[in-house]
């Protein structure tokens, strides 16, 4: 999930329901929402892949920097 906030990710999880058993959490979402979403998904029996590469995808790095910058406003 390459979202910039937890609510959007949770909305997708709810929409998919039991049709999806595993989720990819991107760097931007992990930075913006923290590890709680990953823990919640695992707690509900889902598999979670943390896609945290920094060098390969400049857009992900830019999104993570924006999310980190917004932490003081949260």
PDB file with SEQRES, HELIX, SHEET and CRYST1 records, atoms N, CA, C and O in Angstrom:
SEQRES   1 A   74  UNK UNK UNK UNK UNK UNK UNK UNK UNK UNK UNK UNK UNK          
SEQRES   2 A   74  UNK UNK UNK UNK UNK UNK UNK UNK UNK UNK UNK UNK UNK          
SEQRES   3 A   74  UNK UNK UNK UNK UNK UNK UNK UNK UNK UNK UNK UNK UNK          
SEQRES   4 A   74  UNK UNK UNK UNK UNK UNK UNK UNK UNK UNK UNK UNK UNK          
SEQRES   5 A   74  UNK UNK UNK UNK UNK UNK UNK UNK UNK UNK UNK UNK UNK          
SEQRES   6 A   74  UNK UNK UNK UNK UNK UNK UNK UNK UNK                          
HELIX    1 AA1 UNK A    6  UNK A   16  1                                  11    
HELIX    2 AA2 UNK A   17  UNK A   19  5                                   3    
HELIX    3 AA3 UNK A   27  UNK A   33  1                                   7    
HELIX    4 AA4 UNK A   36  UNK A   43  1                                   8    
HELIX    5 AA5 UNK A   58  UNK A   69  1                                  12    
HELIX    6 AA6 UNK A   70  UNK A   73  5                                   4    
SHEET    1 AA1 2 UNK A  22  UNK A  26  0                                        
SHEET    2 AA1 2 UNK A  47  UNK A  51  1                                        
CRYST1    1.000    1.000    1.000  90.00  90.00  90.00 P 1           1          
ATOM      1  N   UNK A   1       0.848  -1.159   0.000  1.00  0.00           N  
ATOM      2  CA  UNK A   1       0.000   0.000   0.000  1.00  0.00           C  
ATOM      3  C   UNK A   1       0.894   1.222   0.000  1.00  0.00           C  
ATOM      4  O   UNK A   1       1.702   1.422   0.907  1.00  0.00           O  
ATOM      5  N   UNK A   2       0.742   2.019  -1.008  1.00  0.00           N  
ATOM      6  CA  UNK A   2       1.552   3.221  -1.149  1.00  0.00           C  
ATOM      7  C   UNK A   2       0.691   4.453  -0.878  1.00  0.00           C  
ATOM      8  O   UNK A   2       0.516   5.313  -1.742  1.00  0.00           O  
ATOM      9  N   UNK A   3       0.169   4.514   0.317  1.00  0.00           N  
ATOM     10  CA  UNK A   3      -0.636   5.656   0.745  1.00  0.00           C  
ATOM     11  C   UNK A   3       0.203   6.560   1.628  1.00  0.00           C  
ATOM     12  O   UNK A   3       1.266   6.166   2.109  1.00  0.00           O  
ATOM     13  N   UNK A   4      -0.285   7.780   1.838  1.00  0.00           N  
ATOM     14  CA  UNK A   4       0.442   8.691   2.720  1.00  0.00           C  
ATOM     15  C   UNK A   4      -0.249   8.870   4.069  1.00  0.00           C  
ATOM     16  O   UNK A   4       0.161   9.707   4.873  1.00  0.00           O  
ATOM     17  N   UNK A   5      -1.299   8.083   4.316  1.00  0.00           N  
ATOM     18  CA  UNK A   5      -1.918   8.119   5.639  1.00  0.00           C  
ATOM     19  C   UNK A   5      -2.600   6.781   5.933  1.00  0.00           C  
ATOM     20  O   UNK A   5      -2.995   6.042   5.031  1.00  0.00           O  
ATOM     21  N   UNK A   6      -2.719   6.504   7.218  1.00  0.00           N  
ATOM     22  CA  UNK A   6      -3.245   5.211   7.664  1.00  0.00           C  
ATOM     23  C   UNK A   6      -4.720   5.035   7.320  1.00  0.00           C  
ATOM     24  O   UNK A   6      -5.146   3.930   6.986  1.00  0.00           O  
ATOM     25  N   UNK A   7      -5.499   6.100   7.397  1.00  0.00           N  
ATOM     26  CA  UNK A   7      -6.943   5.982   7.117  1.00  0.00           C  
ATOM     27  C   UNK A   7      -7.208   5.444   5.724  1.00  0.00           C  
ATOM     28  O   UNK A   7      -8.081   4.595   5.543  1.00  0.00           O  
ATOM     29  N   UNK A   8      -6.467   5.926   4.738  1.00  0.00           N  
ATOM     30  CA  UNK A   8      -6.653   5.450   3.366  1.00  0.00           C  
ATOM     31  C   UNK A   8      -6.306   3.967   3.260  1.00  0.00           C  
ATOM     32  O   UNK A   8      -6.998   3.204   2.586  1.00  0.00           O  
ATOM     33  N   UNK A   9      -5.229   3.567   3.932  1.00  0.00           N  
ATOM     34  CA  UNK A   9      -4.828   2.157   3.910  1.00  0.00           C  
ATOM     35  C   UNK A   9      -5.871   1.289   4.596  1.00  0.00           C  
ATOM     36  O   UNK A   9      -6.228   0.225   4.090  1.00  0.00           O  
ATOM     37  N   UNK A  10      -6.358   1.737   5.739  1.00  0.00           N  
ATOM     38  CA  UNK A  10      -7.372   0.963   6.461  1.00  0.00           C  
ATOM     39  C   UNK A  10      -8.663   0.861   5.652  1.00  0.00           C  
ATOM     40  O   UNK A  10      -9.349  -0.159   5.709  1.00  0.00           O  
ATOM     41  N   UNK A  11      -8.997   1.905   4.903  1.00  0.00           N  
ATOM     42  CA  UNK A  11     -10.195   1.858   4.062  1.00  0.00           C  
ATOM     43  C   UNK A  11     -10.052   0.776   2.993  1.00  0.00           C  
ATOM     44  O   UNK A  11     -11.013   0.069   2.689  1.00  0.00           O  
ATOM     45  N   UNK A  12      -8.859   0.648   2.426  1.00  0.00           N  
ATOM     46  CA  UNK A  12      -8.630  -0.394   1.424  1.00  0.00           C  
ATOM     47  C   UNK A  12      -8.725  -1.781   2.059  1.00  0.00           C  
ATOM     48  O   UNK A  12      -9.326  -2.689   1.486  1.00  0.00           O  
ATOM     49  N   UNK A  13      -8.139  -1.939   3.226  1.00  0.00           N  
ATOM     50  CA  UNK A  13      -8.191  -3.229   3.918  1.00  0.00           C  
ATOM     51  C   UNK A  13      -9.641  -3.612   4.193  1.00  0.00           C  
ATOM     52  O   UNK A  13     -10.031  -4.758   3.970  1.00  0.00           O  
ATOM     53  N   UNK A  14     -10.422  -2.685   4.663  1.00  0.00           N  
ATOM     54  CA  UNK A  14     -11.840  -2.961   4.934  1.00  0.00           C  
ATOM     55  C   UNK A  14     -12.594  -3.292   3.650  1.00  0.00           C  
ATOM     56  O   UNK A  14     -13.442  -4.184   3.632  1.00  0.00           O  
ATOM     57  N   UNK A  15     -12.283  -2.575   2.587  1.00  0.00           N  
ATOM     58  CA  UNK A  15     -12.958  -2.812   1.298  1.00  0.00           C  
ATOM     59  C   UNK A  15     -12.659  -4.209   0.763  1.00  0.00           C  
ATOM     60  O   UNK A  15     -13.538  -4.880   0.222  1.00  0.00           O  
ATOM     61  N   UNK A  16     -11.409  -4.637   0.922  1.00  0.00           N  
ATOM     62  CA  UNK A  16     -11.023  -5.952   0.415  1.00  0.00           C  
ATOM     63  C   UNK A  16     -11.486  -7.088   1.320  1.00  0.00           C  
ATOM     64  O   UNK A  16     -11.710  -8.207   0.857  1.00  0.00           O  
ATOM     65  N   UNK A  17     -11.626  -6.801   2.598  1.00  0.00           N  
ATOM     66  CA  UNK A  17     -12.085  -7.828   3.535  1.00  0.00           C  
ATOM     67  C   UNK A  17     -11.202  -9.056   3.511  1.00  0.00           C  
ATOM     68  O   UNK A  17      -9.976  -8.942   3.515  1.00  0.00           O  
ATOM     69  N   UNK A  18     -11.811 -10.226   3.486  1.00  0.00           N  
ATOM     70  CA  UNK A  18     -11.072 -11.481   3.509  1.00  0.00           C  
ATOM     71  C   UNK A  18     -10.545 -11.894   2.135  1.00  0.00           C  
ATOM     72  O   UNK A  18      -9.905 -12.937   2.008  1.00  0.00           O  
ATOM     73  N   UNK A  19     -10.808 -11.085   1.109  1.00  0.00           N  
ATOM     74  CA  UNK A  19     -10.356 -11.424  -0.242  1.00  0.00           C  
ATOM     75  C   UNK A  19      -8.842 -11.273  -0.395  1.00  0.00           C  
ATOM     76  O   UNK A  19      -8.255 -11.800  -1.340  1.00  0.00           O  
ATOM     77  N   UNK A  20      -8.215 -10.553   0.533  1.00  0.00           N  
ATOM     78  CA  UNK A  20      -6.769 -10.336   0.460  1.00  0.00           C  
ATOM     79  C   UNK A  20      -6.122 -10.834   1.746  1.00  0.00           C  
ATOM     80  O   UNK A  20      -6.544 -10.465   2.843  1.00  0.00           O  
ATOM     81  N   UNK A  21      -5.111 -11.662   1.612  1.00  0.00           N  
ATOM     82  CA  UNK A  21      -4.452 -12.221   2.782  1.00  0.00           C  
ATOM     83  C   UNK A  21      -3.097 -11.608   3.078  1.00  0.00           C  
ATOM     84  O   UNK A  21      -2.533 -11.829   4.150  1.00  0.00           O  
ATOM     85  N   UNK A  22      -2.563 -10.830   2.125  1.00  0.00           N  
ATOM     86  CA  UNK A  22      -1.254 -10.218   2.351  1.00  0.00           C  
ATOM     87  C   UNK A  22      -1.250  -8.793   1.810  1.00  0.00           C  
ATOM     88  O   UNK A  22      -1.960  -8.458   0.862  1.00  0.00           O  
ATOM     89  N   UNK A  23      -0.429  -7.974   2.445  1.00  0.00           N  
ATOM     90  CA  UNK A  23      -0.349  -6.562   2.091  1.00  0.00           C  
ATOM     91  C   UNK A  23       1.099  -6.117   2.029  1.00  0.00           C  
ATOM     92  O   UNK A  23       1.942  -6.585   2.795  1.00  0.00           O  
ATOM     93  N   UNK A  24       1.379  -5.205   1.103  1.00  0.00           N  
ATOM     94  CA  UNK A  24       2.681  -4.560   0.992  1.00  0.00           C  
ATOM     95  C   UNK A  24       2.530  -3.156   1.552  1.00  0.00           C  
ATOM     96  O   UNK A  24       1.669  -2.396   1.110  1.00  0.00           O  
ATOM     97  N   UNK A  25       3.357  -2.816   2.515  1.00  0.00           N  
ATOM     98  CA  UNK A  25       3.347  -1.473   3.075  1.00  0.00           C  
ATOM     99  C   UNK A  25       4.599  -0.770   2.590  1.00  0.00           C  
ATOM    100  O   UNK A  25       5.718  -1.221   2.836  1.00  0.00           O  
ATOM    101  N   UNK A  26       4.397   0.343   1.898  1.00  0.00           N  
ATOM    102  CA  UNK A  26       5.511   1.107   1.364  1.00  0.00           C  
ATOM    103  C   UNK A  26       6.137   2.013   2.417  1.00  0.00           C  
ATOM    104  O   UNK A  26       5.589   2.219   3.500  1.00  0.00           O  
ATOM    105  N   UNK A  27       7.288   2.539   2.067  1.00  0.00           N  
ATOM    106  CA  UNK A  27       8.055   3.385   2.973  1.00  0.00           C  
ATOM    107  C   UNK A  27       7.278   4.632   3.383  1.00  0.00           C  
ATOM    108  O   UNK A  27       7.322   5.036   4.545  1.00  0.00           O  
ATOM    109  N   UNK A  28       6.575   5.239   2.446  1.00  0.00           N  
ATOM    110  CA  UNK A  28       5.819   6.456   2.746  1.00  0.00           C  
ATOM    111  C   UNK A  28       4.764   6.201   3.816  1.00  0.00           C  
ATOM    112  O   UNK A  28       4.626   6.984   4.756  1.00  0.00           O  
ATOM    113  N   UNK A  29       4.021   5.109   3.672  1.00  0.00           N  
ATOM    114  CA  UNK A  29       2.978   4.783   4.650  1.00  0.00           C  
ATOM    115  C   UNK A  29       3.595   4.428   6.002  1.00  0.00           C  
ATOM    116  O   UNK A  29       3.097   4.868   7.038  1.00  0.00           O  
ATOM    117  N   UNK A  30       4.658   3.650   6.006  1.00  0.00           N  
ATOM    118  CA  UNK A  30       5.292   3.289   7.273  1.00  0.00           C  
ATOM    119  C   UNK A  30       5.804   4.539   7.994  1.00  0.00           C  
ATOM    120  O   UNK A  30       5.684   4.651   9.214  1.00  0.00           O  
ATOM    121  N   UNK A  31       6.369   5.464   7.240  1.00  0.00           N  
ATOM    122  CA  UNK A  31       6.884   6.687   7.844  1.00  0.00           C  
ATOM    123  C   UNK A  31       5.753   7.555   8.365  1.00  0.00           C  
ATOM    124  O   UNK A  31       5.865   8.137   9.444  1.00  0.00           O  
ATOM    125  N   UNK A  32       4.671   7.648   7.617  1.00  0.00           N  
ATOM    126  CA  UNK A  32       3.550   8.505   8.018  1.00  0.00           C  
ATOM    127  C   UNK A  32       2.742   7.910   9.156  1.00  0.00           C  
ATOM    128  O   UNK A  32       2.311   8.631  10.056  1.00  0.00           O  
ATOM    129  N   UNK A  33       2.532   6.603   9.125  1.00  0.00           N  
ATOM    130  CA  UNK A  33       1.607   5.976  10.077  1.00  0.00           C  
ATOM    131  C   UNK A  33       2.311   5.206  11.190  1.00  0.00           C  
ATOM    132  O   UNK A  33       1.681   4.849  12.186  1.00  0.00           O  
ATOM    133  N   UNK A  34       3.589   4.951  11.037  1.00  0.00           N  
ATOM    134  CA  UNK A  34       4.294   4.150  12.030  1.00  0.00           C  
ATOM    135  C   UNK A  34       4.003   2.672  11.844  1.00  0.00           C  
ATOM    136  O   UNK A  34       3.295   2.290  10.913  1.00  0.00           O  
ATOM    137  N   UNK A  35       4.544   1.838  12.724  1.00  0.00           N  
ATOM    138  CA  UNK A  35       4.418   0.387  12.570  1.00  0.00           C  
ATOM    139  C   UNK A  35       3.077  -0.185  13.035  1.00  0.00           C  
ATOM    140  O   UNK A  35       2.844  -1.385  12.889  1.00  0.00           O  
ATOM    141  N   UNK A  36       2.205   0.632  13.582  1.00  0.00           N  
ATOM    142  CA  UNK A  36       0.943   0.122  14.130  1.00  0.00           C  
ATOM    143  C   UNK A  36       0.067  -0.584  13.119  1.00  0.00           C  
ATOM    144  O   UNK A  36      -0.554  -1.597  13.441  1.00  0.00           O  
ATOM    145  N   UNK A  37       0.005  -0.072  11.913  1.00  0.00           N  
ATOM    146  CA  UNK A  37      -0.820  -0.706  10.879  1.00  0.00           C  
ATOM    147  C   UNK A  37      -0.289  -2.096  10.556  1.00  0.00           C  
ATOM    148  O   UNK A  37      -1.063  -3.046  10.441  1.00  0.00           O  
ATOM    149  N   UNK A  38       1.023  -2.219  10.409  1.00  0.00           N  
ATOM    150  CA  UNK A  38       1.613  -3.535  10.127  1.00  0.00           C  
ATOM    151  C   UNK A  38       1.297  -4.505  11.258  1.00  0.00           C  
ATOM    152  O   UNK A  38       0.935  -5.656  11.015  1.00  0.00           O  
ATOM    153  N   UNK A  39       1.435  -4.041  12.483  1.00  0.00           N  
ATOM    154  CA  UNK A  39       1.129  -4.903  13.634  1.00  0.00           C  
ATOM    155  C   UNK A  39      -0.347  -5.315  13.642  1.00  0.00           C  
ATOM    156  O   UNK A  39      -0.679  -6.466  13.928  1.00  0.00           O  
ATOM    157  N   UNK A  40      -1.216  -4.370  13.328  1.00  0.00           N  
ATOM    158  CA  UNK A  40      -2.648  -4.676  13.314  1.00  0.00           C  
ATOM    159  C   UNK A  40      -2.982  -5.707  12.241  1.00  0.00           C  
ATOM    160  O   UNK A  40      -3.774  -6.619  12.482  1.00  0.00           O  
ATOM    161  N   UNK A  41      -2.388  -5.570  11.066  1.00  0.00           N  
ATOM    162  CA  UNK A  41      -2.645  -6.527   9.986  1.00  0.00           C  
ATOM    163  C   UNK A  41      -2.154  -7.915  10.356  1.00  0.00           C  
ATOM    164  O   UNK A  41      -2.854  -8.902  10.131  1.00  0.00           O  
ATOM    165  N   UNK A  42      -0.956  -7.999  10.921  1.00  0.00           N  
ATOM    166  CA  UNK A  42      -0.419  -9.295  11.348  1.00  0.00           C  
ATOM    167  C   UNK A  42      -1.300  -9.878  12.442  1.00  0.00           C  
ATOM    168  O   UNK A  42      -1.562 -11.080  12.461  1.00  0.00           O  
ATOM    169  N   UNK A  43      -1.753  -9.029  13.346  1.00  0.00           N  
ATOM    170  CA  UNK A  43      -2.634  -9.490  14.419  1.00  0.00           C  
ATOM    171  C   UNK A  43      -3.947 -10.050  13.912  1.00  0.00           C  
ATOM    172  O   UNK A  43      -4.577 -10.873  14.575  1.00  0.00           O  
ATOM    173  N   UNK A  44      -4.363  -9.599  12.725  1.00  0.00           N  
ATOM    174  CA  UNK A  44      -5.593 -10.107  12.116  1.00  0.00           C  
ATOM    175  C   UNK A  44      -5.329 -11.300  11.205  1.00  0.00           C  
ATOM    176  O   UNK A  44      -6.227 -11.764  10.503  1.00  0.00           O  
ATOM    177  N   UNK A  45      -4.078 -11.799  11.220  1.00  0.00           N  
ATOM    178  CA  UNK A  45      -3.753 -12.996  10.447  1.00  0.00           C  
ATOM    179  C   UNK A  45      -3.254 -12.742   9.047  1.00  0.00           C  
ATOM    180  O   UNK A  45      -3.109 -13.693   8.279  1.00  0.00           O  
ATOM    181  N   UNK A  46      -2.984 -11.506   8.676  1.00  0.00           N  
ATOM    182  CA  UNK A  46      -2.486 -11.191   7.336  1.00  0.00           C  
ATOM    183  C   UNK A  46      -0.969 -11.262   7.300  1.00  0.00           C  
ATOM    184  O   UNK A  46      -0.304 -11.083   8.320  1.00  0.00           O  
ATOM    185  N   UNK A  47      -0.437 -11.523   6.133  1.00  0.00           N  
ATOM    186  CA  UNK A  47       0.996 -11.422   5.913  1.00  0.00           C  
ATOM    187  C   UNK A  47       1.293  -9.992   5.495  1.00  0.00           C  
ATOM    188  O   UNK A  47       0.497  -9.367   4.794  1.00  0.00           O  
ATOM    189  N   UNK A  48       2.443  -9.469   5.924  1.00  0.00           N  
ATOM    190  CA  UNK A  48       2.825  -8.097   5.601  1.00  0.00           C  
ATOM    191  C   UNK A  48       4.240  -8.092   5.049  1.00  0.00           C  
ATOM    192  O   UNK A  48       5.153  -8.674   5.634  1.00  0.00           O  
ATOM    193  N   UNK A  49       4.407  -7.424   3.914  1.00  0.00           N  
ATOM    194  CA  UNK A  49       5.716  -7.203   3.310  1.00  0.00           C  
ATOM    195  C   UNK A  49       6.021  -5.722   3.430  1.00  0.00           C  
ATOM    196  O   UNK A  49       5.287  -4.890   2.897  1.00  0.00           O  
ATOM    197  N   UNK A  50       7.104  -5.384   4.129  1.00  0.00           N  
ATOM    198  CA  UNK A  50       7.516  -3.994   4.245  1.00  0.00           C  
ATOM    199  C   UNK A  50       8.463  -3.677   3.094  1.00  0.00           C  
ATOM    200  O   UNK A  50       9.594  -4.163   3.057  1.00  0.00           O  
ATOM    201  N   UNK A  51       7.999  -2.872   2.171  1.00  0.00           N  
ATOM    202  CA  UNK A  51       8.773  -2.491   0.983  1.00  0.00           C  
ATOM    203  C   UNK A  51       9.484  -1.179   1.296  1.00  0.00           C  
ATOM    204  O   UNK A  51       8.946  -0.102   1.042  1.00  0.00           O  
ATOM    205  N   UNK A  52      10.700  -1.271   1.849  1.00  0.00           N  
ATOM    206  CA  UNK A  52      11.381  -0.096   2.375  1.00  0.00           C  
ATOM    207  C   UNK A  52      12.620   0.304   1.590  1.00  0.00           C  
ATOM    208  O   UNK A  52      13.509   0.963   2.131  1.00  0.00           O  
ATOM    209  N   UNK A  53      12.689  -0.081   0.333  1.00  0.00           N  
ATOM    210  CA  UNK A  53      13.871   0.291  -0.449  1.00  0.00           C  
ATOM    211  C   UNK A  53      13.943   1.816  -0.603  1.00  0.00           C  
ATOM    212  O   UNK A  53      12.927   2.483  -0.797  1.00  0.00           O  
ATOM    213  N   UNK A  54      15.134   2.335  -0.514  1.00  0.00           N  
ATOM    214  CA  UNK A  54      15.318   3.784  -0.582  1.00  0.00           C  
ATOM    215  C   UNK A  54      15.932   4.241  -1.901  1.00  0.00           C  
ATOM    216  O   UNK A  54      15.582   5.307  -2.408  1.00  0.00           O  
ATOM    217  N   UNK A  55      16.816   3.471  -2.445  1.00  0.00           N  
ATOM    218  CA  UNK A  55      17.570   3.923  -3.599  1.00  0.00           C  
ATOM    219  C   UNK A  55      16.838   3.723  -4.917  1.00  0.00           C  
ATOM    220  O   UNK A  55      16.982   4.532  -5.834  1.00  0.00           O  
ATOM    221  N   UNK A  56      16.062   2.666  -5.019  1.00  0.00           N  
ATOM    222  CA  UNK A  56      15.506   2.259  -6.307  1.00  0.00           C  
ATOM    223  C   UNK A  56      14.395   3.144  -6.831  1.00  0.00           C  
ATOM    224  O   UNK A  56      14.272   3.312  -8.044  1.00  0.00           O  
ATOM    225  N   UNK A  57      13.584   3.712  -5.960  1.00  0.00           N  
ATOM    226  CA  UNK A  57      12.409   4.436  -6.423  1.00  0.00           C  
ATOM    227  C   UNK A  57      12.403   5.849  -5.844  1.00  0.00           C  
ATOM    228  O   UNK A  57      11.994   6.042  -4.699  1.00  0.00           O  
ATOM    229  N   UNK A  58      12.848   6.831  -6.611  1.00  0.00           N  
ATOM    230  CA  UNK A  58      12.920   8.205  -6.109  1.00  0.00           C  
ATOM    231  C   UNK A  58      11.583   8.748  -5.608  1.00  0.00           C  
ATOM    232  O   UNK A  58      11.560   9.525  -4.654  1.00  0.00           O  
ATOM    233  N   UNK A  59      10.478   8.358  -6.225  1.00  0.00           N  
ATOM    234  CA  UNK A  59       9.173   8.846  -5.779  1.00  0.00           C  
ATOM    235  C   UNK A  59       8.847   8.361  -4.372  1.00  0.00           C  
ATOM    236  O   UNK A  59       8.241   9.094  -3.591  1.00  0.00           O  
ATOM    237  N   UNK A  60       9.243   7.132  -4.041  1.00  0.00           N  
ATOM    238  CA  UNK A  60       9.016   6.618  -2.688  1.00  0.00           C  
ATOM    239  C   UNK A  60       9.833   7.389  -1.670  1.00  0.00           C  
ATOM    240  O   UNK A  60       9.348   7.697  -0.582  1.00  0.00           O  
ATOM    241  N   UNK A  61      11.069   7.701  -2.020  1.00  0.00           N  
ATOM    242  CA  UNK A  61      11.923   8.462  -1.114  1.00  0.00           C  
ATOM    243  C   UNK A  61      11.335   9.852  -0.908  1.00  0.00           C  
ATOM    244  O   UNK A  61      11.285  10.344   0.220  1.00  0.00           O  
ATOM    245  N   UNK A  62      10.889  10.487  -1.987  1.00  0.00           N  
ATOM    246  CA  UNK A  62      10.286  11.823  -1.871  1.00  0.00           C  
ATOM    247  C   UNK A  62       9.037  11.779  -1.002  1.00  0.00           C  
ATOM    248  O   UNK A  62       8.829  12.666  -0.173  1.00  0.00           O  
ATOM    249  N   UNK A  63       8.210  10.764  -1.179  1.00  0.00           N  
ATOM    250  CA  UNK A  63       7.001  10.634  -0.363  1.00  0.00           C  
ATOM    251  C   UNK A  63       7.334  10.406   1.095  1.00  0.00           C  
ATOM    252  O   UNK A  63       6.667  10.946   1.978  1.00  0.00           O  
ATOM    253  N   UNK A  64       8.361   9.610   1.357  1.00  0.00           N  
ATOM    254  CA  UNK A  64       8.770   9.352   2.741  1.00  0.00           C  
ATOM    255  C   UNK A  64       9.309  10.612   3.396  1.00  0.00           C  
ATOM    256  O   UNK A  64       9.057  10.856   4.576  1.00  0.00           O  
ATOM    257  N   UNK A  65      10.043  11.406   2.647  1.00  0.00           N  
ATOM    258  CA  UNK A  65      10.558  12.671   3.177  1.00  0.00           C  
ATOM    259  C   UNK A  65       9.401  13.615   3.486  1.00  0.00           C  
ATOM    260  O   UNK A  65       9.404  14.274   4.525  1.00  0.00           O  
ATOM    261  N   UNK A  66       8.416  13.687   2.599  1.00  0.00           N  
ATOM    262  CA  UNK A  66       7.219  14.521   2.870  1.00  0.00           C  
ATOM    263  C   UNK A  66       6.494  14.033   4.123  1.00  0.00           C  
ATOM    264  O   UNK A  66       6.090  14.832   4.966  1.00  0.00           O  
ATOM    265  N   UNK A  67       6.335  12.712   4.236  1.00  0.00           N  
ATOM    266  CA  UNK A  67       5.636  12.158   5.400  1.00  0.00           C  
ATOM    267  C   UNK A  67       6.421  12.430   6.681  1.00  0.00           C  
ATOM    268  O   UNK A  67       5.830  12.763   7.709  1.00  0.00           O  
ATOM    269  N   UNK A  68       7.732  12.293   6.630  1.00  0.00           N  
ATOM    270  CA  UNK A  68       8.548  12.557   7.814  1.00  0.00           C  
ATOM    271  C   UNK A  68       8.452  14.023   8.192  1.00  0.00           C  
ATOM    272  O   UNK A  68       8.401  14.353   9.377  1.00  0.00           O  
ATOM    273  N   UNK A  69       8.426  14.902   7.212  1.00  0.00           N  
ATOM    274  CA  UNK A  69       8.299  16.329   7.482  1.00  0.00           C  
ATOM    275  C   UNK A  69       6.976  16.696   8.109  1.00  0.00           C  
ATOM    276  O   UNK A  69       6.875  17.688   8.832  1.00  0.00           O  
ATOM    277  N   UNK A  70       5.963  15.900   7.835  1.00  0.00           N  
ATOM    278  CA  UNK A  70       4.626  16.172   8.379  1.00  0.00           C  
ATOM    279  C   UNK A  70       4.437  15.615   9.791  1.00  0.00           C  
ATOM    280  O   UNK A  70       3.406  15.862  10.418  1.00  0.00           O  
ATOM    281  N   UNK A  71       5.412  14.871  10.294  1.00  0.00           N  
ATOM    282  CA  UNK A  71       5.261  14.264  11.616  1.00  0.00           C  
ATOM    283  C   UNK A  71       5.073  15.291  12.710  1.00  0.00           C  
ATOM    284  O   UNK A  71       4.361  15.032  13.680  1.00  0.00           O  
ATOM    285  N   UNK A  72       5.695  16.451  12.578  1.00  0.00           N  
ATOM    286  CA  UNK A  72       5.535  17.462  13.620  1.00  0.00           C  
ATOM    287  C   UNK A  72       4.172  18.130  13.598  1.00  0.00           C  
ATOM    288  O   UNK A  72       3.827  18.872  14.517  1.00  0.00           O  
ATOM    289  N   UNK A  73       3.399  17.873  12.555  1.00  0.00           N  
ATOM    290  CA  UNK A  73       2.039  18.423  12.466  1.00  0.00           C  
ATOM    291  C   UNK A  73       0.984  17.428  12.878  1.00  0.00           C  
ATOM    292  O   UNK A  73      -0.199  17.762  12.950  1.00  0.00           O  
ATOM    293  N   UNK A  74       1.407  16.191  13.154  1.00  0.00           N  
ATOM    294  CA  UNK A  74       0.447  15.136  13.479  1.00  0.00           C  
ATOM    295  C   UNK A  74      -0.012  15.230  14.926  1.00  0.00           C  
ATOM    296  O   UNK A  74      -0.823  14.417  15.371  1.00  0.00           O  
TER     297      UNK A  74                                                      
END                                                                             
